mmCIF file with all atom_site columns, C-alpha atoms in Angstrom:
data_model
loop_
_atom_site.group_PDB
_atom_site.id
_atom_site.type_symbol
_atom_site.label_atom_id
_atom_site.label_alt_id
_atom_site.label_comp_id
_atom_site.label_asym_id
_atom_site.label_entity_id
_atom_site.label_seq_id
_atom_site.pdbx_PDB_ins_code
_atom_site.Cartn_x
_atom_site.Cartn_y
_atom_site.Cartn_z
_atom_site.occupancy
_atom_site.B_iso_or_equiv
_atom_site.pdbx_formal_charge
_atom_site.auth_seq_id
_atom_site.auth_comp_id
_atom_site.auth_asym_id
_atom_site.auth_atom_id
_atom_site.pdbx_PDB_model_num
ATOM 1   C CA . MET A 1 1   ? -133.422 -125.614 66.018 1.00 64.00 ? 1   MET A CA 1
ATOM 2   C CA . ASN A 1 2   ? -130.690 -126.525 68.282 1.00 82.00 ? 2   ASN A CA 1
ATOM 3   C CA . ARG A 1 3   ? -128.194 -123.762 68.850 1.00 82.00 ? 3   ARG A CA 1
ATOM 4   C CA . LYS A 1 4   ? -125.200 -126.210 68.238 1.00 81.00 ? 4   LYS A CA 1
ATOM 5   C CA . LEU A 1 5   ? -126.737 -127.381 65.116 1.00 81.00 ? 5   LEU A CA 1
ATOM 6   C CA . ARG A 1 6   ? -127.526 -123.814 63.800 1.00 82.00 ? 6   ARG A CA 1
ATOM 7   C CA . TYR A 1 7   ? -123.886 -122.778 64.386 1.00 81.00 ? 7   TYR A CA 1
ATOM 8   C CA . ALA A 1 8   ? -122.763 -125.984 62.709 1.00 79.00 ? 8   ALA A CA 1
ATOM 9   C CA . LEU A 1 9   ? -124.942 -125.310 59.573 1.00 83.00 ? 9   LEU A CA 1
ATOM 10  C CA . ILE A 1 10  ? -123.667 -121.625 59.498 1.00 84.00 ? 10  ILE A CA 1
ATOM 11  C CA . PHE A 1 11  ? -120.091 -122.914 59.726 1.00 82.00 ? 11  PHE A CA 1
ATOM 12  C CA . LEU A 1 12  ? -120.687 -125.481 56.963 1.00 83.00 ? 12  LEU A CA 1
ATOM 13  C CA . VAL A 1 13  ? -122.210 -122.783 54.708 1.00 81.00 ? 13  VAL A CA 1
ATOM 14  C CA . ALA A 1 14  ? -119.522 -120.395 55.269 1.00 81.00 ? 14  ALA A CA 1
ATOM 15  C CA . VAL A 1 15  ? -116.839 -122.937 54.404 1.00 78.00 ? 15  VAL A CA 1
ATOM 16  C CA . ALA A 1 16  ? -118.813 -123.979 51.321 1.00 77.00 ? 16  ALA A CA 1
ATOM 17  C CA . GLY A 1 17  ? -118.910 -120.395 50.241 1.00 74.00 ? 17  GLY A CA 1
ATOM 18  C CA . PHE A 1 18  ? -115.236 -119.800 50.859 1.00 72.00 ? 18  PHE A CA 1
ATOM 19  C CA . SER A 1 19  ? -114.562 -123.010 48.958 1.00 70.00 ? 19  SER A CA 1
ATOM 20  C CA . ILE A 1 20  ? -116.435 -121.991 45.792 1.00 69.00 ? 20  ILE A CA 1
ATOM 21  C CA . PHE A 1 21  ? -115.096 -118.383 45.860 1.00 65.00 ? 21  PHE A CA 1
ATOM 22  C CA . PHE A 1 22  ? -111.440 -119.310 46.285 1.00 64.00 ? 22  PHE A CA 1
ATOM 23  C CA . PHE A 1 23  ? -110.915 -122.860 45.057 1.00 61.00 ? 23  PHE A CA 1
ATOM 24  C CA . LEU A 1 24  ? -113.162 -123.142 42.027 1.00 55.00 ? 24  LEU A CA 1
ATOM 25  C CA . PRO A 1 25  ? -110.964 -120.830 40.030 1.00 53.00 ? 25  PRO A CA 1
ATOM 26  C CA . ALA A 1 26  ? -108.006 -123.174 41.079 1.00 52.00 ? 26  ALA A CA 1
ATOM 27  C CA . ILE A 1 27  ? -109.830 -126.072 39.696 1.00 47.00 ? 27  ILE A CA 1
ATOM 28  C CA . GLU A 1 28  ? -110.444 -124.521 36.330 1.00 48.00 ? 28  GLU A CA 1
ATOM 29  C CA . GLY A 1 29  ? -106.756 -123.571 36.148 1.00 46.00 ? 29  GLY A CA 1
ATOM 30  C CA . SER A 1 30  ? -104.573 -120.649 37.424 1.00 51.00 ? 30  SER A CA 1
ATOM 31  C CA . SER A 1 31  ? -104.561 -117.683 35.021 1.00 68.00 ? 31  SER A CA 1
ATOM 32  C CA . GLY A 1 32  ? -100.721 -117.287 35.133 1.00 84.00 ? 32  GLY A CA 1
ATOM 33  C CA . TYR A 1 33  ? -98.759  -114.386 33.977 1.00 89.00 ? 33  TYR A CA 1
ATOM 34  C CA . ILE A 1 34  ? -96.926  -112.831 31.285 1.00 90.00 ? 34  ILE A CA 1
ATOM 35  C CA . GLY A 1 35  ? -93.101  -112.023 31.793 1.00 91.00 ? 35  GLY A CA 1
ATOM 36  C CA . ALA A 1 36  ? -90.388  -110.507 29.612 1.00 92.00 ? 36  ALA A CA 1
ATOM 37  C CA . ILE A 1 37  ? -87.081  -112.304 28.902 1.00 90.00 ? 37  ILE A CA 1
ATOM 38  C CA . PRO A 1 38  ? -84.162  -109.736 28.342 1.00 91.00 ? 38  PRO A CA 1
ATOM 39  C CA . GLY A 1 39  ? -81.221  -110.432 26.014 1.00 81.00 ? 39  GLY A CA 1
ATOM 40  C CA . VAL A 1 40  ? -82.977  -112.649 23.513 1.00 77.00 ? 40  VAL A CA 1
ATOM 41  C CA . SER A 1 41  ? -81.284  -112.963 20.191 1.00 74.00 ? 41  SER A CA 1
ATOM 42  C CA . ALA A 1 42  ? -83.181  -112.134 17.239 1.00 65.00 ? 42  ALA A CA 1
ATOM 43  C CA . SER A 1 43  ? -81.309  -114.567 15.166 1.00 64.00 ? 43  SER A CA 1
ATOM 44  C CA . GLY A 1 44  ? -81.928  -118.274 14.860 1.00 67.00 ? 44  GLY A CA 1
ATOM 45  C CA . GLY A 1 45  ? -85.026  -118.150 12.571 1.00 75.00 ? 45  GLY A CA 1
ATOM 46  C CA . PRO A 1 46  ? -87.632  -115.814 11.321 1.00 82.00 ? 46  PRO A CA 1
ATOM 47  C CA . CYS A 1 47  ? -88.453  -113.241 13.735 1.00 85.00 ? 47  CYS A CA 1
ATOM 48  C CA . VAL A 1 48  ? -90.139  -109.713 13.643 1.00 87.00 ? 48  VAL A CA 1
ATOM 49  C CA . ILE A 1 49  ? -88.529  -106.913 15.574 1.00 89.00 ? 49  ILE A CA 1
ATOM 50  C CA . VAL A 1 50  ? -90.749  -104.313 17.188 1.00 91.00 ? 50  VAL A CA 1
ATOM 51  C CA . HIS A 1 51  ? -88.896  -101.201 18.314 1.00 94.00 ? 51  HIS A CA 1
ATOM 52  C CA . LEU A 1 52  ? -90.694  -100.032 21.352 1.00 94.00 ? 52  LEU A CA 1
ATOM 53  C CA . SER A 1 53  ? -91.493  -96.421  21.686 1.00 94.00 ? 53  SER A CA 1
ATOM 54  C CA . ALA A 1 54  ? -93.516  -94.125  24.099 1.00 94.00 ? 54  ALA A CA 1
ATOM 55  C CA . GLU A 1 55  ? -96.701  -94.715  22.011 1.00 94.00 ? 55  GLU A CA 1
ATOM 56  C CA . ASP A 1 56  ? -96.416  -98.396  22.792 1.00 93.00 ? 56  ASP A CA 1
ATOM 57  C CA . PHE A 1 57  ? -96.152  -97.769  26.415 1.00 94.00 ? 57  PHE A CA 1
ATOM 58  C CA . ALA A 1 58  ? -99.035  -95.268  26.360 1.00 94.00 ? 58  ALA A CA 1
ATOM 59  C CA . ALA A 1 59  ? -101.164 -97.666  24.508 1.00 93.00 ? 59  ALA A CA 1
ATOM 60  C CA . HIS A 1 60  ? -100.295 -100.856 26.444 1.00 93.00 ? 60  HIS A CA 1
ATOM 61  C CA . PRO A 1 61  ? -99.200  -100.002 30.046 1.00 94.00 ? 61  PRO A CA 1
ATOM 62  C CA . ALA A 1 62  ? -98.555  -103.532 30.699 1.00 94.00 ? 62  ALA A CA 1
ATOM 63  C CA . VAL A 1 63  ? -95.754  -103.451 28.169 1.00 94.00 ? 63  VAL A CA 1
ATOM 64  C CA . PHE A 1 64  ? -94.088  -100.808 30.195 1.00 95.00 ? 64  PHE A CA 1
ATOM 65  C CA . ASP A 1 65  ? -94.314  -102.908 33.343 1.00 94.00 ? 65  ASP A CA 1
ATOM 66  C CA . LEU A 1 66  ? -93.026  -105.950 31.586 1.00 94.00 ? 66  LEU A CA 1
ATOM 67  C CA . VAL A 1 67  ? -90.045  -104.305 29.776 1.00 94.00 ? 67  VAL A CA 1
ATOM 68  C CA . VAL A 1 68  ? -89.114  -101.344 31.605 1.00 93.00 ? 68  VAL A CA 1
ATOM 69  C CA . GLU A 1 69  ? -90.053  -102.225 35.248 1.00 93.00 ? 69  GLU A CA 1
ATOM 70  C CA . GLU A 1 70  ? -89.299  -106.091 34.591 1.00 92.00 ? 70  GLU A CA 1
ATOM 71  C CA . LYS A 1 71  ? -92.357  -107.028 36.563 1.00 93.00 ? 71  LYS A CA 1
ATOM 72  C CA . LYS A 1 72  ? -94.778  -109.921 35.745 1.00 91.00 ? 72  LYS A CA 1
ATOM 73  C CA . VAL A 1 73  ? -98.273  -109.048 34.542 1.00 91.00 ? 73  VAL A CA 1
ATOM 74  C CA . ARG A 1 74  ? -101.211 -111.275 35.639 1.00 87.00 ? 74  ARG A CA 1
ATOM 75  C CA . ARG A 1 75  ? -103.436 -112.930 33.006 1.00 86.00 ? 75  ARG A CA 1
ATOM 76  C CA . PRO A 1 76  ? -107.156 -112.612 33.265 1.00 78.00 ? 76  PRO A CA 1
ATOM 77  C CA . THR A 1 77  ? -108.554 -113.961 36.308 1.00 72.00 ? 77  THR A CA 1
ATOM 78  C CA . SER A 1 78  ? -111.647 -114.133 38.179 1.00 68.00 ? 78  SER A CA 1
ATOM 79  C CA . LEU A 1 79  ? -109.742 -113.092 41.313 1.00 67.00 ? 79  LEU A CA 1
ATOM 80  C CA . PHE A 1 80  ? -108.505 -109.790 39.707 1.00 67.00 ? 80  PHE A CA 1
ATOM 81  C CA . PHE A 1 81  ? -109.193 -107.784 43.015 1.00 69.00 ? 81  PHE A CA 1
ATOM 82  C CA . LEU A 1 82  ? -106.504 -109.381 45.028 1.00 72.00 ? 82  LEU A CA 1
ATOM 83  C CA . PRO A 1 83  ? -103.219 -107.726 45.412 1.00 72.00 ? 83  PRO A CA 1
ATOM 84  C CA . PRO A 1 84  ? -100.230 -108.550 43.426 1.00 74.00 ? 84  PRO A CA 1
ATOM 85  C CA . PRO A 1 85  ? -98.388  -111.719 44.911 1.00 76.00 ? 85  PRO A CA 1
ATOM 86  C CA . GLY A 1 86  ? -94.999  -109.918 45.328 1.00 79.00 ? 86  GLY A CA 1
ATOM 87  C CA . ASP A 1 87  ? -92.744  -106.931 44.575 1.00 84.00 ? 87  ASP A CA 1
ATOM 88  C CA . ASP A 1 88  ? -91.910  -108.317 41.169 1.00 86.00 ? 88  ASP A CA 1
ATOM 89  C CA . TRP A 1 89  ? -95.502  -108.442 40.161 1.00 87.00 ? 89  TRP A CA 1
ATOM 90  C CA . SER A 1 90  ? -97.250  -105.453 38.314 1.00 88.00 ? 90  SER A CA 1
ATOM 91  C CA . ALA A 1 91  ? -100.666 -104.121 39.859 1.00 86.00 ? 91  ALA A CA 1
ATOM 92  C CA . ILE A 1 92  ? -102.118 -104.502 36.330 1.00 88.00 ? 92  ILE A CA 1
ATOM 93  C CA . VAL A 1 93  ? -104.491 -107.479 35.562 1.00 86.00 ? 93  VAL A CA 1
ATOM 94  C CA . LEU A 1 94  ? -104.966 -107.880 31.942 1.00 88.00 ? 94  LEU A CA 1
ATOM 95  C CA . ASN A 1 95  ? -108.329 -108.464 30.721 1.00 86.00 ? 95  ASN A CA 1
ATOM 96  C CA . GLY A 1 96  ? -109.143 -110.856 27.589 1.00 85.00 ? 96  GLY A CA 1
ATOM 97  C CA . GLU A 1 97  ? -109.041 -107.940 25.110 1.00 90.00 ? 97  GLU A CA 1
ATOM 98  C CA . GLU A 1 98  ? -105.761 -106.612 26.372 1.00 89.00 ? 98  GLU A CA 1
ATOM 99  C CA . GLU A 1 99  ? -104.129 -109.984 26.547 1.00 89.00 ? 99  GLU A CA 1
ATOM 100 C CA . GLN A 1 100 ? -105.050 -110.685 22.952 1.00 90.00 ? 100 GLN A CA 1
ATOM 101 C CA . ALA A 1 101 ? -103.592 -107.156 21.902 1.00 89.00 ? 101 ALA A CA 1
ATOM 102 C CA . LEU A 1 102 ? -100.411 -108.222 23.680 1.00 90.00 ? 102 LEU A CA 1
ATOM 103 C CA . TRP A 1 103 ? -100.390 -111.560 22.063 1.00 90.00 ? 103 TRP A CA 1
ATOM 104 C CA . TRP A 1 104 ? -100.812 -110.621 18.546 1.00 90.00 ? 104 TRP A CA 1
ATOM 105 C CA . THR A 1 105 ? -98.833  -107.325 18.572 1.00 90.00 ? 105 THR A CA 1
ATOM 106 C CA . TYR A 1 106 ? -95.985  -108.041 20.924 1.00 92.00 ? 106 TYR A CA 1
ATOM 107 C CA . MET A 1 107 ? -95.744  -111.847 21.073 1.00 91.00 ? 107 MET A CA 1
ATOM 108 C CA . PHE A 1 108 ? -96.527  -112.974 17.472 1.00 91.00 ? 108 PHE A CA 1
ATOM 109 C CA . VAL A 1 109 ? -97.431  -111.619 14.186 1.00 89.00 ? 109 VAL A CA 1
ATOM 110 C CA . ARG A 1 110 ? -99.710  -113.546 12.007 1.00 87.00 ? 110 ARG A CA 1
ATOM 111 C CA . GLN A 1 111 ? -98.708  -113.472 8.167  1.00 85.00 ? 111 GLN A CA 1
ATOM 112 C CA . ALA A 1 112 ? -101.035 -113.159 5.209  1.00 86.00 ? 112 ALA A CA 1
ATOM 113 C CA . ASN A 1 113 ? -100.833 -117.082 4.757  1.00 89.00 ? 113 ASN A CA 1
ATOM 114 C CA . GLY A 1 114 ? -101.810 -117.880 8.330  1.00 85.00 ? 114 GLY A CA 1
ATOM 115 C CA . THR A 1 115 ? -98.574  -118.698 9.741  1.00 88.00 ? 115 THR A CA 1
ATOM 116 C CA . THR A 1 116 ? -97.258  -117.006 12.902 1.00 89.00 ? 116 THR A CA 1
ATOM 117 C CA . ILE A 1 117 ? -93.838  -115.472 13.460 1.00 90.00 ? 117 ILE A CA 1
ATOM 118 C CA . PRO A 1 118 ? -92.569  -114.729 17.034 1.00 90.00 ? 118 PRO A CA 1
ATOM 119 C CA . VAL A 1 119 ? -91.736  -111.169 17.835 1.00 90.00 ? 119 VAL A CA 1
ATOM 120 C CA . ALA A 1 120 ? -88.635  -109.868 19.516 1.00 90.00 ? 120 ALA A CA 1
ATOM 121 C CA . LEU A 1 121 ? -89.106  -106.435 21.195 1.00 92.00 ? 121 LEU A CA 1
ATOM 122 C CA . GLU A 1 122 ? -86.235  -103.804 21.221 1.00 93.00 ? 122 GLU A CA 1
ATOM 123 C CA . TYR A 1 123 ? -85.910  -101.035 23.831 1.00 94.00 ? 123 TYR A CA 1
ATOM 124 C CA . ASN A 1 124 ? -82.822  -99.264  24.714 1.00 92.00 ? 124 ASN A CA 1
ATOM 125 C CA . GLY A 1 125 ? -80.670  -101.556 22.623 1.00 91.00 ? 125 GLY A CA 1
ATOM 126 C CA . VAL A 1 126 ? -81.800  -104.730 24.410 1.00 92.00 ? 126 VAL A CA 1
ATOM 127 C CA . ASN A 1 127 ? -84.115  -107.439 22.881 1.00 91.00 ? 127 ASN A CA 1
ATOM 128 C CA . TYR A 1 128 ? -86.833  -108.870 24.865 1.00 93.00 ? 128 TYR A CA 1
ATOM 129 C CA . ARG A 1 129 ? -89.294  -111.711 24.375 1.00 91.00 ? 129 ARG A CA 1
ATOM 130 C CA . LEU A 1 130 ? -92.638  -111.887 26.200 1.00 91.00 ? 130 LEU A CA 1
ATOM 131 C CA . THR A 1 131 ? -93.722  -115.210 27.319 1.00 90.00 ? 131 THR A CA 1
ATOM 132 C CA . CYS A 1 132 ? -96.945  -116.748 29.024 1.00 87.00 ? 132 CYS A CA 1
ATOM 133 C CA . SER A 1 133 ? -96.856  -118.857 32.096 1.00 83.00 ? 133 SER A CA 1
ATOM 134 C CA . GLN A 1 134 ? -99.776  -120.837 33.215 1.00 75.00 ? 134 GLN A CA 1
ATOM 135 C CA . GLY A 1 135 ? -99.922  -120.719 36.926 1.00 60.00 ? 135 GLY A CA 1
#
């Protein structure tokens, strides 16, 4: 095989591997992040207020990063090993189980009749609401 052809083939295989590894997850959609919005009013409709404690932070370190550290937490992603995109991002990357725990404990509460009610988190006298962002 010609030397130039061999190098061209190696280059094409490397580019294809790079593309599959980094761009395929982007095609399926960015995983996004969860953030906390401070100063949310608990009035304006049905809402469950959860008073955060040290036990909540110990059970879910992401809640600590969201509320106390005011950082964004990355949702499940196939690129979990990459460093956080900036200083306002937590080093925590949620897995599917942790995301569901946050979703159904600190974002919404499911009632017995199947309806959901949003949750307002209270910590040090300030109300927060967790939000999801896609990408």
